[in-house]
Short mmCIF file of C-alpha atoms in Angstrom, two decimals:
data_model
loop_
_atom_site.label_atom_id
_atom_site.label_comp_id
_atom_site.label_asym_id
_atom_site.label_seq_id
_atom_site.Cartn_x
_atom_site.Cartn_y
_atom_site.Cartn_z
CA MET O 93 7.83 -7.82 -14.07
CA PRO O 94 9.02 -5.26 -16.64
CA SER O 95 10.74 -2.22 -15.16
CA ARG O 96 8.50 0.82 -15.01
CA HIS O 97 9.43 3.59 -17.43
CA ALA O 98 6.16 5.52 -17.14
CA ASP O 99 7.55 8.51 -15.26
CA GLY O 100 7.67 11.33 -17.79
CA HIS O 101 6.92 9.10 -20.77
CA LEU O 102 4.03 8.37 -23.08
CA TYR O 103 3.02 4.78 -23.86
CA ILE O 104 2.55 4.41 -27.62
CA ASP O 105 2.67 1.26 -29.74
CA GLY O 106 3.86 -0.84 -26.81
CA ALA O 107 6.85 1.39 -26.01
CA TRP O 108 7.69 4.13 -23.52
CA ARG O 109 8.74 7.29 -25.29
CA PRO O 110 9.15 11.00 -24.56
CA SER O 111 6.69 13.47 -25.98
CA ALA O 112 7.47 15.16 -29.27
CA SER O 113 7.86 18.44 -27.39
CA GLY O 114 10.26 16.93 -24.86
CA ARG O 115 8.44 18.87 -22.13
CA PHE O 116 7.24 17.60 -18.75
CA GLY O 117 4.80 18.56 -16.03
CA ASP O 118 5.14 17.86 -12.31
CA VAL O 119 2.63 15.77 -10.39
CA GLU O 120 2.01 17.06 -6.88
CA GLU O 121 0.63 15.48 -3.75
CA LYS O 122 -2.54 17.46 -3.16
CA ALA O 123 -2.31 17.58 0.64
CA THR O 124 1.31 18.76 0.87
CA GLY O 125 2.30 20.11 -2.54
CA ALA O 126 5.27 17.71 -2.63
CA ARG O 127 6.38 16.51 -6.05
CA ILE O 128 5.53 12.82 -6.48
CA GLY O 129 6.32 12.34 -10.17
CA ARG O 130 6.19 13.88 -13.57
CA TYR O 131 4.29 13.36 -16.81
CA ALA O 132 5.06 13.99 -20.44
CA LEU O 133 3.30 16.95 -22.03
CA GLY O 134 2.03 15.28 -25.16
CA GLY O 135 0.57 17.10 -28.14
CA ALA O 136 -1.10 16.64 -31.50
CA ALA O 137 1.90 14.83 -33.02
CA ASP O 138 1.87 12.30 -30.19
CA VAL O 139 -1.88 11.81 -30.56
CA ASP O 140 -1.37 11.13 -34.27
CA LEU O 141 1.20 8.44 -33.49
CA ALA O 142 -1.04 6.85 -30.87
CA VAL O 143 -4.11 6.77 -33.12
CA ASP O 144 -2.05 5.34 -36.00
CA ALA O 145 -0.70 2.63 -33.70
CA ALA O 146 -4.18 1.79 -32.43
CA ARG O 147 -5.53 1.67 -36.00
CA ALA O 148 -2.77 -0.69 -37.10
CA ALA O 149 -3.23 -2.97 -34.09
CA GLN O 150 -7.02 -3.18 -34.12
CA PRO O 151 -7.59 -5.91 -36.77
CA GLY O 152 -5.14 -8.28 -35.10
CA TRP O 153 -6.53 -7.62 -31.63
CA ALA O 154 -10.10 -8.20 -32.81
CA ALA O 155 -9.00 -11.42 -34.53
CA LEU O 156 -7.88 -12.92 -31.21
CA SER O 157 -10.38 -15.26 -29.61
CA ALA O 158 -12.50 -13.88 -26.78
CA PRO O 159 -10.72 -16.10 -24.22
CA GLU O 160 -7.36 -14.74 -25.38
CA ARG O 161 -8.48 -11.13 -24.95
CA ALA O 162 -10.04 -12.03 -21.59
CA GLY O 163 -6.73 -13.53 -20.50
CA HIS O 164 -4.96 -10.22 -21.12
CA LEU O 165 -7.57 -8.39 -19.04
CA ARG O 166 -7.19 -10.85 -16.19
CA ARG O 167 -3.42 -10.41 -16.23
CA MET O 168 -3.92 -6.64 -16.04
CA ALA O 169 -6.17 -7.17 -13.02
CA GLU O 170 -3.62 -9.45 -11.36
CA HIS O 171 -0.90 -6.85 -11.86
CA LEU O 172 -3.02 -4.13 -10.27
CA GLN O 173 -4.08 -6.41 -7.43
CA GLY O 174 -0.43 -7.16 -6.69
CA ARG O 175 0.15 -3.42 -6.28
CA TYR O 176 -3.04 -2.79 -4.31
CA GLU O 177 -1.59 -1.05 -1.24
CA GLU O 178 0.84 0.98 -3.34
CA LEU O 179 -2.00 2.14 -5.61
CA VAL O 180 -4.30 3.02 -2.72
CA THR O 181 -1.60 5.25 -1.27
CA LEU O 182 -0.86 6.75 -4.68
CA SER O 183 -4.54 7.53 -5.20
CA MET O 184 -4.70 9.27 -1.82
CA ARG O 185 -1.64 11.36 -2.62
CA GLU O 186 -2.54 12.24 -6.20
CA THR O 187 -6.30 12.88 -5.83
CA GLY O 188 -6.48 14.03 -2.20
CA GLY O 189 -9.12 11.45 -1.34
CA VAL O 190 -9.27 9.64 1.99
CA ARG O 191 -8.44 5.94 2.23
CA ALA O 192 -12.01 4.68 1.82
CA LYS O 193 -12.32 6.58 -1.45
CA ALA O 194 -8.97 5.30 -2.70
CA GLU O 195 -9.78 1.70 -1.78
CA ASP O 196 -13.10 1.99 -3.59
CA GLU O 197 -11.42 3.35 -6.70
CA VAL O 198 -8.67 0.74 -6.92
CA SER O 199 -11.02 -2.14 -6.10
CA THR O 200 -13.61 -1.00 -8.66
CA THR O 201 -10.92 -0.74 -11.32
CA ILE O 202 -9.77 -4.30 -10.71
CA ARG O 203 -13.35 -5.57 -10.55
CA GLN O 204 -14.21 -3.89 -13.87
CA LEU O 205 -11.41 -5.81 -15.60
CA GLY O 206 -12.81 -9.06 -14.23
CA ILE O 207 -16.37 -8.22 -15.27
CA SER O 208 -15.27 -7.30 -18.81
CA ALA O 209 -13.17 -10.46 -19.11
CA VAL O 210 -16.28 -12.51 -18.36
CA GLN O 211 -18.53 -10.46 -20.65
CA ALA O 212 -16.15 -10.98 -23.56
CA THR O 213 -16.71 -14.73 -23.43
CA GLU O 214 -20.41 -14.83 -22.52
CA ASN O 215 -22.31 -13.82 -25.62
CA ALA O 216 -21.21 -13.14 -29.18
CA GLY O 217 -24.66 -12.21 -30.45
CA GLU O 218 -28.26 -13.34 -30.78
CA ILE O 219 -30.57 -15.40 -32.95
CA LEU O 220 -33.37 -13.11 -34.08
CA PRO O 221 -36.89 -13.97 -35.23
CA PRO O 222 -36.74 -14.29 -39.04
CA TYR O 223 -38.86 -11.93 -41.08
CA LYS O 224 -40.20 -14.81 -43.22
CA ALA O 225 -40.25 -18.59 -43.21
CA GLY O 226 -37.09 -20.35 -44.32
CA LYS O 227 -34.78 -17.53 -43.23
CA LEU O 228 -32.24 -17.47 -40.41
CA SER O 229 -31.43 -14.09 -38.84
CA LEU O 230 -28.36 -13.63 -36.66
CA SER O 231 -26.80 -10.60 -34.98
CA ARG O 232 -23.25 -10.62 -33.72
CA VAL O 233 -21.15 -8.37 -31.54
CA VAL O 234 -18.44 -6.57 -33.50
CA PRO O 235 -15.93 -3.95 -32.29
CA LEU O 236 -16.35 -0.31 -33.19
CA GLY O 237 -12.65 0.06 -33.99
CA VAL O 238 -10.45 2.72 -32.37
CA LEU O 239 -11.74 4.49 -29.28
CA GLY O 240 -10.49 7.76 -27.84
CA VAL O 241 -11.00 8.07 -24.08
CA ILE O 242 -10.61 11.33 -22.13
CA THR O 243 -11.02 11.01 -18.37
CA PRO O 244 -11.39 13.39 -15.38
CA TRP O 245 -9.34 13.79 -12.22
CA ASN O 246 -11.86 12.89 -9.54
CA TYR O 247 -12.01 9.10 -10.04
CA PRO O 248 -9.28 8.88 -12.68
CA MET O 249 -8.49 5.18 -12.43
CA ASN O 250 -11.89 3.55 -12.45
CA LEU O 251 -13.54 6.09 -14.78
CA ALA O 252 -10.82 5.25 -17.29
CA MET O 253 -11.25 1.52 -16.76
CA ARG O 254 -15.01 1.82 -17.23
CA ALA O 255 -14.25 2.47 -20.91
CA VAL O 256 -10.90 0.72 -21.31
CA ALA O 257 -11.89 -2.72 -19.99
CA PRO O 258 -15.08 -3.29 -22.04
CA GLY O 259 -13.49 -1.57 -25.03
CA LEU O 260 -10.58 -4.01 -25.02
CA ALA O 261 -12.77 -7.00 -24.19
CA PHE O 262 -14.80 -6.63 -27.37
CA GLY O 263 -11.88 -6.12 -29.75
CA ASN O 264 -11.40 -2.36 -29.83
CA THR O 265 -8.08 -0.59 -29.45
CA LEU O 266 -7.76 2.63 -27.46
CA VAL O 267 -5.98 5.92 -26.96
CA LEU O 268 -6.37 7.20 -23.39
CA LYS O 269 -5.75 10.81 -22.36
CA PRO O 270 -5.95 11.10 -18.56
CA ALA O 271 -6.53 14.37 -16.72
CA GLU O 272 -3.35 16.39 -16.25
CA LEU O 273 -4.00 16.66 -12.50
CA THR O 274 -3.92 12.87 -12.08
CA PRO O 275 -1.79 11.45 -14.92
CA ILE O 276 -0.11 8.72 -12.85
CA ILE O 277 -3.03 6.87 -11.27
CA GLY O 278 -5.28 7.72 -14.23
CA GLY O 279 -2.93 6.82 -17.05
CA GLN O 280 0.65 5.72 -16.39
CA VAL O 281 -0.43 2.96 -13.97
CA LEU O 282 -2.86 1.55 -16.54
CA ALA O 283 -0.17 1.60 -19.21
CA GLU O 284 2.14 -0.29 -16.85
CA ALA O 285 -0.59 -2.90 -16.30
CA ALA O 286 -1.09 -3.29 -20.05
CA ASP O 287 2.66 -3.63 -20.58
CA HIS O 288 2.92 -6.22 -17.80
CA ALA O 289 -0.04 -8.18 -19.23
CA GLY O 290 1.64 -8.41 -22.62
CA LEU O 291 -1.00 -6.58 -24.63
CA PRO O 292 0.13 -6.41 -28.26
CA PRO O 293 1.74 -3.11 -29.26
CA GLY O 294 -0.79 -0.42 -30.13
CA VAL O 295 -3.76 -2.01 -28.37
CA LEU O 296 -3.73 0.45 -25.45
CA ASN O 297 -1.92 3.76 -25.84
CA VAL O 298 -1.66 6.47 -23.17
CA VAL O 299 -0.94 10.09 -24.08
CA THR O 300 -0.62 12.45 -21.12
CA GLY O 301 -0.81 16.20 -21.43
CA ASP O 302 -3.16 19.12 -20.94
CA GLY O 303 -6.57 19.62 -22.47
CA PRO O 304 -5.86 22.09 -25.30
CA ASP O 305 -2.63 20.44 -26.50
CA ALA O 306 -3.47 16.74 -26.09
CA GLY O 307 -7.14 16.40 -25.18
CA TRP O 308 -8.65 18.47 -27.96
CA PRO O 309 -6.53 16.90 -30.75
CA LEU O 310 -7.72 13.50 -29.52
CA ALA O 311 -11.35 14.57 -29.17
CA THR O 312 -11.42 15.82 -32.77
CA HIS O 313 -9.19 13.20 -34.42
CA ASP O 314 -10.42 11.82 -37.73
CA GLY O 315 -8.92 8.41 -37.00
CA LEU O 316 -11.30 7.59 -34.15
CA ASP O 317 -14.47 5.53 -34.40
CA LEU O 318 -15.81 6.88 -31.09
CA ILE O 319 -14.77 9.45 -28.52
CA ASP O 320 -15.63 8.79 -24.86
CA PHE O 321 -15.44 11.87 -22.63
CA THR O 322 -16.19 12.26 -18.93
CA GLY O 323 -15.91 15.78 -17.62
CA SER O 324 -17.44 19.23 -17.61
CA ARG O 325 -20.61 20.16 -19.44
CA ARG O 326 -18.89 23.05 -21.21
CA VAL O 327 -16.15 20.88 -22.73
CA GLY O 328 -18.68 18.15 -23.49
CA LEU O 329 -20.78 20.58 -25.52
CA ASP O 330 -17.70 21.59 -27.53
CA ILE O 331 -16.85 17.94 -28.22
CA ALA O 332 -20.44 17.20 -29.20
CA ALA O 333 -20.49 20.11 -31.65
CA SER O 334 -17.22 18.98 -33.24
CA ALA O 335 -18.41 15.37 -33.50
CA ALA O 336 -21.75 16.39 -35.01
CA ALA O 337 -20.01 18.18 -37.85
CA VAL O 338 -18.52 14.87 -39.08
CA LEU O 339 -21.12 12.48 -37.58
CA ARG O 340 -18.53 10.94 -35.24
CA PRO O 341 -20.11 8.78 -32.52
CA ILE O 342 -19.56 10.06 -28.99
CA ARG O 343 -20.28 8.95 -25.45
CA LEU O 344 -20.48 11.74 -22.89
CA GLU O 345 -20.93 11.76 -19.15
CA LEU O 346 -21.11 15.34 -17.97
CA GLY O 347 -21.81 17.14 -14.74
CA GLY O 348 -25.16 17.69 -13.10
CA ASP O 349 -26.80 20.06 -10.62
CA ASN O 350 -28.17 17.16 -8.59
CA ALA O 351 -30.90 17.53 -5.97
CA PHE O 352 -31.46 16.06 -2.52
CA LEU O 353 -35.14 16.26 -1.54
CA VAL O 354 -36.24 15.98 2.09
CA LEU O 355 -40.03 15.70 2.40
CA GLY O 356 -42.07 16.55 5.47
CA ASP O 357 -42.32 12.97 6.73
CA ALA O 358 -38.64 12.11 6.26
CA ASP O 359 -36.38 10.46 8.82
CA VAL O 360 -34.31 13.59 9.41
CA ASP O 361 -31.44 11.78 11.13
CA LEU O 362 -31.08 9.40 8.18
CA ALA O 363 -31.33 12.23 5.66
CA ALA O 364 -28.72 14.31 7.49
CA SER O 365 -26.28 11.38 7.65
CA LEU O 366 -26.69 10.66 3.95
CA ALA O 367 -26.31 14.35 3.17
CA MET O 368 -22.70 13.94 4.28
CA VAL O 369 -22.22 11.23 1.66
CA ALA O 370 -24.24 12.95 -1.04
CA SER O 371 -22.52 16.34 -0.82
CA LEU O 372 -19.22 15.79 0.98
CA GLU O 373 -17.79 12.44 -0.15
CA PHE O 374 -14.43 13.18 -1.81
CA GLN O 375 -14.97 16.80 -0.81
CA GLY O 376 -18.05 16.96 -3.06
CA GLN O 377 -15.91 16.60 -6.18
CA THR O 378 -18.03 14.06 -8.06
CA CYS O 379 -20.56 14.41 -10.85
CA ILE O 380 -23.16 12.68 -8.67
CA SER O 381 -22.72 14.98 -5.66
CA SER O 382 -25.83 16.79 -4.45
CA SER O 383 -25.59 20.52 -5.20
CA ARG O 384 -29.10 21.46 -4.02
CA HIS O 385 -30.83 20.40 -0.80
CA ILE O 386 -34.53 21.12 -1.16
CA VAL O 387 -36.28 20.69 2.18
CA VAL O 388 -39.96 20.95 3.09
CA ARG O 389 -40.48 23.61 5.74
CA GLU O 390 -42.00 21.42 8.46
CA VAL O 391 -38.67 19.59 8.93
CA ALA O 392 -36.29 22.32 7.73
CA GLU O 393 -35.20 23.62 11.13
CA GLU O 394 -34.51 20.11 12.42
CA TYR O 395 -32.68 19.16 9.21
CA ILE O 396 -30.47 22.26 9.22
CA ALA O 397 -29.49 21.64 12.83
CA ALA O 398 -28.73 17.94 12.19
CA VAL O 399 -26.62 18.69 9.12
CA THR O 400 -24.76 21.51 10.84
CA ARG O 401 -23.83 19.36 13.86
CA ARG O 402 -22.34 16.75 11.58
CA VAL O 403 -20.47 19.23 9.40
CA GLU O 404 -18.91 21.06 12.32
CA ALA O 405 -17.56 17.78 13.73
CA LEU O 406 -15.79 16.71 10.53
CA ARG O 407 -12.01 16.67 10.43
CA VAL O 408 -10.30 18.14 7.37
CA GLY O 409 -6.67 17.21 6.77
CA ASP O 410 -4.04 15.08 5.09
CA PRO O 411 -5.63 11.76 4.05
CA LEU O 412 -2.41 9.90 4.88
CA SER O 413 -2.66 10.99 8.51
CA GLY O 414 -5.51 8.55 9.07
CA GLU O 415 -7.30 11.24 11.06
CA ALA O 416 -9.15 13.08 8.30
CA ASP O 417 -12.76 12.71 7.22
CA LEU O 418 -12.20 15.02 4.25
CA GLY O 419 -9.02 15.77 2.34
CA PRO O 420 -7.91 18.73 0.20
CA LEU O 421 -9.54 20.02 -2.94
CA ILE O 422 -7.84 19.03 -6.16
CA SER O 423 -6.35 22.44 -7.05
CA THR O 424 -6.21 26.14 -6.28
CA ALA O 425 -8.43 26.82 -9.29
CA GLN O 426 -11.09 24.46 -7.96
CA ARG O 427 -10.91 26.01 -4.48
CA ASP O 428 -11.27 29.50 -5.89
CA ARG O 429 -14.19 28.45 -8.06
CA VAL O 430 -16.04 27.02 -5.04
CA HIS O 431 -15.31 29.97 -2.80
CA ARG O 432 -15.28 32.97 -5.12
CA THR O 433 -17.88 32.06 -7.73
CA ILE O 434 -20.36 30.11 -5.60
CA VAL O 435 -20.11 30.64 -1.83
CA GLU O 436 -19.19 34.33 -1.64
CA PRO O 437 -21.63 35.54 -4.33
CA SER O 438 -24.47 33.50 -2.82
CA VAL O 439 -23.81 35.00 0.61
CA ALA O 440 -23.69 38.47 -0.95
CA MET O 441 -27.11 37.75 -2.47
CA GLY O 442 -28.61 36.88 0.91
CA ALA O 443 -27.70 33.27 1.73
CA LYS O 444 -26.67 32.66 5.33
CA LEU O 445 -23.33 31.03 6.09
CA VAL O 446 -24.15 28.62 8.93
CA ALA O 447 -20.92 26.60 8.95
CA GLY O 448 -17.60 26.53 7.12
CA GLY O 449 -16.81 28.90 4.28
CA THR O 450 -13.13 29.11 5.21
CA TYR O 451 -10.00 27.40 3.92
CA ASP O 452 -6.32 26.83 4.56
CA GLY O 453 -4.51 26.15 1.30
CA LEU O 454 -6.51 23.47 -0.47
CA PHE O 455 -8.25 22.38 2.74
CA TYR O 456 -11.76 23.81 2.53
CA ARG O 457 -14.02 23.52 5.55
CA PRO O 458 -17.32 21.77 4.74
CA THR O 459 -19.91 24.49 4.39
CA VAL O 460 -23.63 24.85 5.08
CA LEU O 461 -25.62 27.63 3.42
CA THR O 462 -29.25 28.34 4.27
CA GLY O 463 -31.73 30.76 2.73
CA VAL O 464 -30.54 29.70 -0.74
CA THR O 465 -32.87 30.85 -3.51
CA PRO O 466 -33.12 29.69 -7.14
CA ASP O 467 -31.32 32.78 -8.46
CA MET O 468 -28.12 32.13 -6.49
CA PRO O 469 -25.01 30.35 -7.83
CA ALA O 470 -25.28 27.88 -4.95
CA PHE O 471 -28.56 26.71 -6.51
CA THR O 472 -27.93 27.03 -10.25
CA GLU O 473 -24.35 25.75 -10.45
CA GLU O 474 -22.81 22.31 -10.07
CA ILE O 475 -20.65 23.07 -7.03
CA PHE O 476 -17.99 20.34 -7.13
CA GLY O 477 -16.90 21.19 -3.62
CA PRO O 478 -17.86 20.51 0.04
CA VAL O 479 -20.90 22.77 0.21
CA ILE O 480 -24.46 21.96 1.33
CA PRO O 481 -26.86 24.67 0.07
CA ILE O 482 -30.33 24.39 1.63
CA THR O 483 -33.49 25.76 0.02
CA VAL O 484 -36.72 25.59 2.04
CA VAL O 485 -40.07 25.03 0.29
CA ASP O 486 -43.64 24.66 1.53
CA THR O 487 -44.87 21.61 -0.36
CA GLU O 488 -43.84 18.47 -2.21
CA GLU O 489 -45.14 20.03 -5.43
CA GLU O 490 -42.84 23.01 -5.00
CA ALA O 491 -39.91 20.70 -4.25
CA VAL O 492 -40.47 18.74 -7.47
CA ALA O 493 -40.94 21.88 -9.54
CA LEU O 494 -37.71 23.40 -8.22
CA THR O 495 -35.79 20.16 -8.79
CA ASN O 496 -36.62 19.73 -12.46
CA GLY O 497 -35.34 21.94 -15.25
CA TYR O 498 -31.61 21.56 -14.53
CA PRO O 499 -29.07 19.06 -15.90
CA MET O 500 -29.05 16.19 -13.39
CA LEU O 501 -27.47 12.75 -13.09
CA MET O 502 -28.60 11.50 -9.69
CA ASN O 503 -31.19 12.67 -7.18
CA SER O 504 -32.32 11.50 -3.75
CA VAL O 505 -35.74 11.61 -2.08
CA PHE O 506 -36.34 11.09 1.64
CA THR O 507 -39.74 10.10 2.98
CA ALA O 508 -41.21 7.60 5.46
CA ASP O 509 -43.64 6.41 2.77
CA LEU O 510 -41.71 4.32 0.21
CA MET O 511 -44.56 4.39 -2.30
CA ARG O 512 -44.66 8.16 -2.03
CA GLY O 513 -40.92 8.20 -2.58
CA MET O 514 -41.28 6.13 -5.73
CA ARG O 515 -44.04 8.38 -7.05
CA VAL O 516 -41.87 11.45 -6.50
CA ALA O 517 -38.86 9.68 -8.06
CA GLU O 518 -40.85 8.99 -11.22
CA ARG O 519 -41.52 12.71 -11.59
CA LEU O 520 -37.88 13.75 -11.35
CA GLN O 521 -35.93 14.35 -14.55
CA ALA O 522 -32.77 12.46 -13.62
CA GLY O 523 -31.31 9.23 -14.91
CA GLU O 524 -30.98 7.81 -11.41
CA VAL O 525 -33.05 8.49 -8.29
CA HIS O 526 -32.61 7.00 -4.82
CA VAL O 527 -35.30 6.79 -2.18
CA ASN O 528 -33.86 7.10 1.35
CA ASP O 529 -30.37 6.53 -0.04
CA ALA O 530 -27.59 8.31 -1.94
CA HIS O 531 -24.64 7.50 -4.18
CA ALA O 532 -25.45 3.82 -4.64
CA ARG O 533 -23.60 4.00 -7.98
CA HIS O 534 -25.40 1.43 -10.00
CA GLY O 535 -27.86 1.50 -12.84
CA ALA O 536 -27.51 4.64 -14.91
CA GLU O 537 -23.81 4.51 -15.79
CA ASN O 538 -24.15 1.04 -17.33
CA GLN O 539 -27.27 1.69 -19.41
CA MET O 540 -26.94 1.54 -23.17
CA PRO O 541 -28.10 4.58 -25.18
CA GLY O 542 -31.30 4.20 -27.15
CA PHE O 543 -34.35 6.05 -28.37
CA THR O 544 -36.00 6.22 -24.95
CA ARG O 545 -34.77 7.64 -21.67
CA ARG O 546 -34.36 4.99 -19.00
CA GLN O 547 -34.53 5.96 -15.36
CA TRP O 548 -33.10 3.85 -12.55
CA ILE O 549 -34.89 4.05 -9.19
CA GLY O 550 -33.32 2.55 -6.07
CA VAL O 551 -35.38 2.12 -2.91
CA GLN O 552 -33.58 1.56 0.39
CA ARG O 553 -35.74 -0.88 2.35
CA THR O 554 -33.41 -1.90 5.18
CA PRO O 555 -31.26 0.08 7.63
CA LEU O 556 -28.04 1.41 6.11
CA ASP O 557 -24.55 0.70 7.38
CA LEU O 558 -23.17 4.23 7.11
CA PRO O 559 -19.57 5.38 7.68
CA ALA O 560 -18.92 6.59 11.22
CA TRP O 561 -18.11 10.12 10.07
CA THR O 562 -21.70 10.66 8.81
CA ALA O 563 -23.29 10.13 12.24
CA ASP O 564 -24.59 12.79 14.61
CA PRO O 565 -21.55 13.71 16.75
CA ALA O 566 -23.75 13.67 19.85
CA GLY O 567 -24.07 9.92 19.46
CA ARG O 568 -20.51 9.08 18.46
CA PRO O 569 -18.28 7.02 20.80
#
């Protein structure tokens, strides 16, 4: 195995090199603040080198046979699998997620490489109906060219691989800029895997750095054939505006103010358990987290009590201790945003703090707010923190009306009547809706863009095997 030179270096054209600025940033363990590594602070000059390298490498990479490209992807997967325990621990330290989250992230990353390796060799195109007799019409899959990929800090490894693996499989070359809060697991580790797998120089390049100095030069680079960005809505709008000016293709996955609807006939115990997953998994720091709990009045009191019991029993602490249900938030800035711009103003406007609302360093107690109204930040904002804001309504119609009209990625509906749940799901303006379930993570993220909006609806028909920490504490062993 090649020695690892990632610490404090960029990976450009198959070589580890310092940034043009020569500057570094420290990577900290989120639970303790301990330094666990460093990353190079790349800039526009480094992005230029990386894009040039990717452009030069792309024709040769695309000319390889699909089985050859697939072989490289499989070797990357084997390398990561061989480091599985190390990477799980690294993910816990660098992101602040508990072990289950870290295992999910590393496993999904490895699985994505395997899926893309298979896809590369399955289908090179289609035979189409000819437009007139005597003609033969064929379509074939061709690479776009050079892809720029900018990834977030919450699931840095597998959100990067979601673009990197299929991009490589189909003959594209890439420049990856991971989030500055998670540059090791989100970037350096993937560069090490590419180096180990023997990818030709320039096929995968990794430029670490902050958003203004490295991210924006990549997002607006003239040498890209597509920019793929996962992150905040504000930055996504800026990237979209820049791309529109030169007609550059983009792929964006942005945040959403997702809703969690509990109808009057819902199984309240099930809904309350899944509320823990929907709003508190990875401390609520995902784009599919539920930021609004809209509950029909006839079950509201029971639901609030069930949610509060569960929240008050959760353990917040160092993920490596093995005794924490929730870990720390990703940064001081994120903690202050949750507390000072969402929780405190909402309480000042009349919301009731039922549980939580306190913190120790980056450890924020899971929080329940009731009496939340549509004019409060706890209703209008994507929270990205461990907060459950509850809004009580009188009817299903009111619940649907309050749900729609906001940017949303994934909603949930709880009802004893599955057909009713499906009817409500069809009325919700979200790309993915779950009935009696949450966070199933399939469907919407793999849909191809087109001229119609496709909605994925998942219906949970059988009892769920939920994590122990989501259960009512009164019934726990």
